[in-house]
C-alpha cells in the first residue's frame, strides 16, 4: 500500500513543470529577510525625556545604617529561605 502511494506521488511530481530560471531568481530575492529599523514612537520619546528628568543624585547624609541581628528569628528565616532557593554554595560565596 505504501509503495503504491509513493509511486502515485512520483507520477504526480513528474507531471509538474519546473519553474523557469527567472522565477527562481525572483524567489530567492523575495526570500531574503529585510531588516526594518523601527522608528521611535512619540511615547518612546516622551518616556526617554521623563527618564532624563529623574533625579539620581545621591546624598550620603540621608542613609540610615541598620545592623542585622543574627539571633533574630526573622533574619534566620530569611537566610533559610535564601539558602533553600539559591543553594548553600551561592551563600558561601
Short mmCIF file of the C-alpha atoms (twelve columns), coordinates in Angstrom:
data_MODEL
# 
_entry.id   MODEL 
# 
loop_
_atom_site.group_PDB 
_atom_site.id 
_atom_site.type_symbol 
_atom_site.label_atom_id 
_atom_site.label_alt_id 
_atom_site.label_comp_id 
_atom_site.label_asym_id 
_atom_site.label_seq_id 
_atom_site.Cartn_x 
_atom_site.Cartn_y 
_atom_site.Cartn_z 
_atom_site.pdbx_PDB_model_num 
ATOM 1  C CA . UNK A 1  0.000  0.000  0.000   1 
ATOM 2  C CA . UNK A 2  2.784  2.434  0.900   1 
ATOM 3  C CA . UNK A 3  4.649  1.561  -2.293  1 
ATOM 4  C CA . UNK A 4  1.546  2.398  -4.336  1 
ATOM 5  C CA . UNK A 5  1.231  5.796  -2.680  1 
ATOM 6  C CA . UNK A 6  4.898  6.571  -3.285  1 
ATOM 7  C CA . UNK A 7  4.586  5.622  -6.945  1 
ATOM 8  C CA . UNK A 8  1.481  7.758  -7.300  1 
ATOM 9  C CA . UNK A 9  3.285  10.731 -5.745  1 
ATOM 10 C CA . UNK A 10 6.255  10.246 -8.100  1 
ATOM 11 C CA . UNK A 11 3.899  10.278 -11.094 1 
ATOM 12 C CA . UNK A 12 2.228  13.486 -9.903  1 
ATOM 13 C CA . UNK A 13 5.624  15.089 -9.295  1 
ATOM 14 C CA . UNK A 14 6.739  14.284 -12.836 1 
ATOM 15 C CA . UNK A 15 3.596  15.968 -14.224 1 
ATOM 16 C CA . UNK A 16 4.532  19.279 -12.629 1 
ATOM 17 C CA . UNK A 17 6.580  21.591 -14.834 1 
ATOM 18 C CA . UNK A 18 9.709  23.000 -13.199 1 
ATOM 19 C CA . UNK A 19 9.822  26.758 -12.641 1 
ATOM 20 C CA . UNK A 20 11.729 28.998 -15.029 1 
ATOM 21 C CA . UNK A 21 15.171 30.318 -14.040 1 
ATOM 22 C CA . UNK A 22 13.821 33.854 -13.814 1 
ATOM 23 C CA . UNK A 23 11.185 32.712 -11.305 1 
ATOM 24 C CA . UNK A 24 13.837 31.038 -9.176  1 
ATOM 25 C CA . UNK A 25 15.990 34.178 -9.076  1 
ATOM 26 C CA . UNK A 26 12.999 36.304 -8.165  1 
ATOM 27 C CA . UNK A 27 12.019 33.854 -5.434  1 
ATOM 28 C CA . UNK A 28 15.489 33.992 -3.892  1 
ATOM 29 C CA . UNK A 29 15.395 37.772 -3.679  1 
ATOM 30 C CA . UNK A 30 11.979 37.684 -2.076  1 
ATOM 31 C CA . UNK A 31 13.137 35.069 0.425   1 
ATOM 32 C CA . UNK A 32 15.909 37.303 1.794   1 
ATOM 33 C CA . UNK A 33 14.864 38.852 5.082   1 
ATOM 34 C CA . UNK A 34 14.817 42.599 5.183   1 
ATOM 35 C CA . UNK A 35 15.775 44.424 8.332   1 
ATOM 36 C CA . UNK A 36 13.478 47.196 9.329   1 
ATOM 37 C CA . UNK A 37 14.710 49.736 11.796  1 
ATOM 38 C CA . UNK A 38 11.792 50.670 13.981  1 
ATOM 39 C CA . UNK A 39 11.359 54.371 14.339  1 
ATOM 40 C CA . UNK A 40 10.852 55.834 17.771  1 
ATOM 41 C CA . UNK A 41 7.283  56.484 18.577  1 
ATOM 42 C CA . UNK A 42 6.101  59.584 20.357  1 
ATOM 43 C CA . UNK A 43 5.553  57.585 23.534  1 
ATOM 44 C CA . UNK A 44 9.132  56.269 23.493  1 
ATOM 45 C CA . UNK A 45 10.449 59.793 23.047  1 
ATOM 46 C CA . UNK A 46 8.281  61.051 25.930  1 
ATOM 47 C CA . UNK A 47 9.495  58.217 28.149  1 
ATOM 48 C CA . UNK A 48 13.132 58.955 27.379  1 
ATOM 49 C CA . UNK A 49 12.566 62.614 28.253  1 
ATOM 50 C CA . UNK A 50 10.946 61.603 31.535  1 
ATOM 51 C CA . UNK A 51 13.844 59.296 32.383  1 
ATOM 52 C CA . UNK A 52 16.320 62.114 31.841  1 
ATOM 53 C CA . UNK A 53 14.375 64.279 34.297  1 
ATOM 54 C CA . UNK A 54 14.665 61.779 37.173  1 
ATOM 55 C CA . UNK A 55 16.936 62.997 39.966  1 
ATOM 56 C CA . UNK A 56 19.541 60.313 40.583  1 
ATOM 57 C CA . UNK A 57 21.814 62.310 42.842  1 
ATOM 58 C CA . UNK A 58 22.999 60.586 45.999  1 
ATOM 59 C CA . UNK A 59 23.289 62.261 49.385  1 
ATOM 60 C CA . UNK A 60 25.242 60.248 51.938  1 
ATOM 61 C CA . UNK A 61 23.661 62.195 54.807  1 
ATOM 62 C CA . UNK A 62 20.246 60.585 54.283  1 
ATOM 63 C CA . UNK A 63 21.492 56.997 54.560  1 
ATOM 64 C CA . UNK A 64 20.387 55.051 57.620  1 
ATOM 65 C CA . UNK A 65 22.580 52.137 58.590  1 
ATOM 66 C CA . UNK A 66 20.880 49.090 60.100  1 
ATOM 67 C CA . UNK A 67 22.611 46.165 61.708  1 
ATOM 68 C CA . UNK A 68 21.356 42.644 61.286  1 
ATOM 69 C CA . UNK A 69 20.858 40.677 64.466  1 
ATOM 70 C CA . UNK A 70 21.824 37.116 63.554  1 
ATOM 71 C CA . UNK A 71 19.909 35.775 66.536  1 
ATOM 72 C CA . UNK A 72 16.649 37.326 65.308  1 
ATOM 73 C CA . UNK A 73 14.179 34.648 64.169  1 
ATOM 74 C CA . UNK A 74 13.053 36.710 61.147  1 
ATOM 75 C CA . UNK A 75 16.655 37.049 59.934  1 
ATOM 76 C CA . UNK A 76 17.230 33.311 60.329  1 
ATOM 77 C CA . UNK A 77 14.030 32.631 58.415  1 
ATOM 78 C CA . UNK A 78 15.064 34.903 55.518  1 
ATOM 79 C CA . UNK A 79 18.532 33.324 55.299  1 
ATOM 80 C CA . UNK A 80 16.986 29.873 55.435  1 
ATOM 81 C CA . UNK A 81 14.707 30.724 52.510  1 
ATOM 82 C CA . UNK A 82 17.599 32.274 50.576  1 
ATOM 83 C CA . UNK A 83 19.795 29.213 51.116  1 
ATOM 84 C CA . UNK A 84 16.914 26.960 50.082  1 
ATOM 85 C CA . UNK A 85 16.359 28.919 46.873  1 
ATOM 86 C CA . UNK A 86 19.945 29.679 45.854  1 
ATOM 87 C CA . UNK A 87 21.837 26.778 47.396  1 
ATOM 88 C CA . UNK A 88 24.494 26.768 50.078  1 
ATOM 89 C CA . UNK A 89 27.341 27.342 47.588  1 
ATOM 90 C CA . UNK A 90 25.817 30.649 46.443  1 
ATOM 91 C CA . UNK A 91 25.525 31.848 50.037  1 
ATOM 92 C CA . UNK A 92 29.078 30.811 50.876  1 
ATOM 93 C CA . UNK A 93 30.446 32.969 48.050  1 
# 
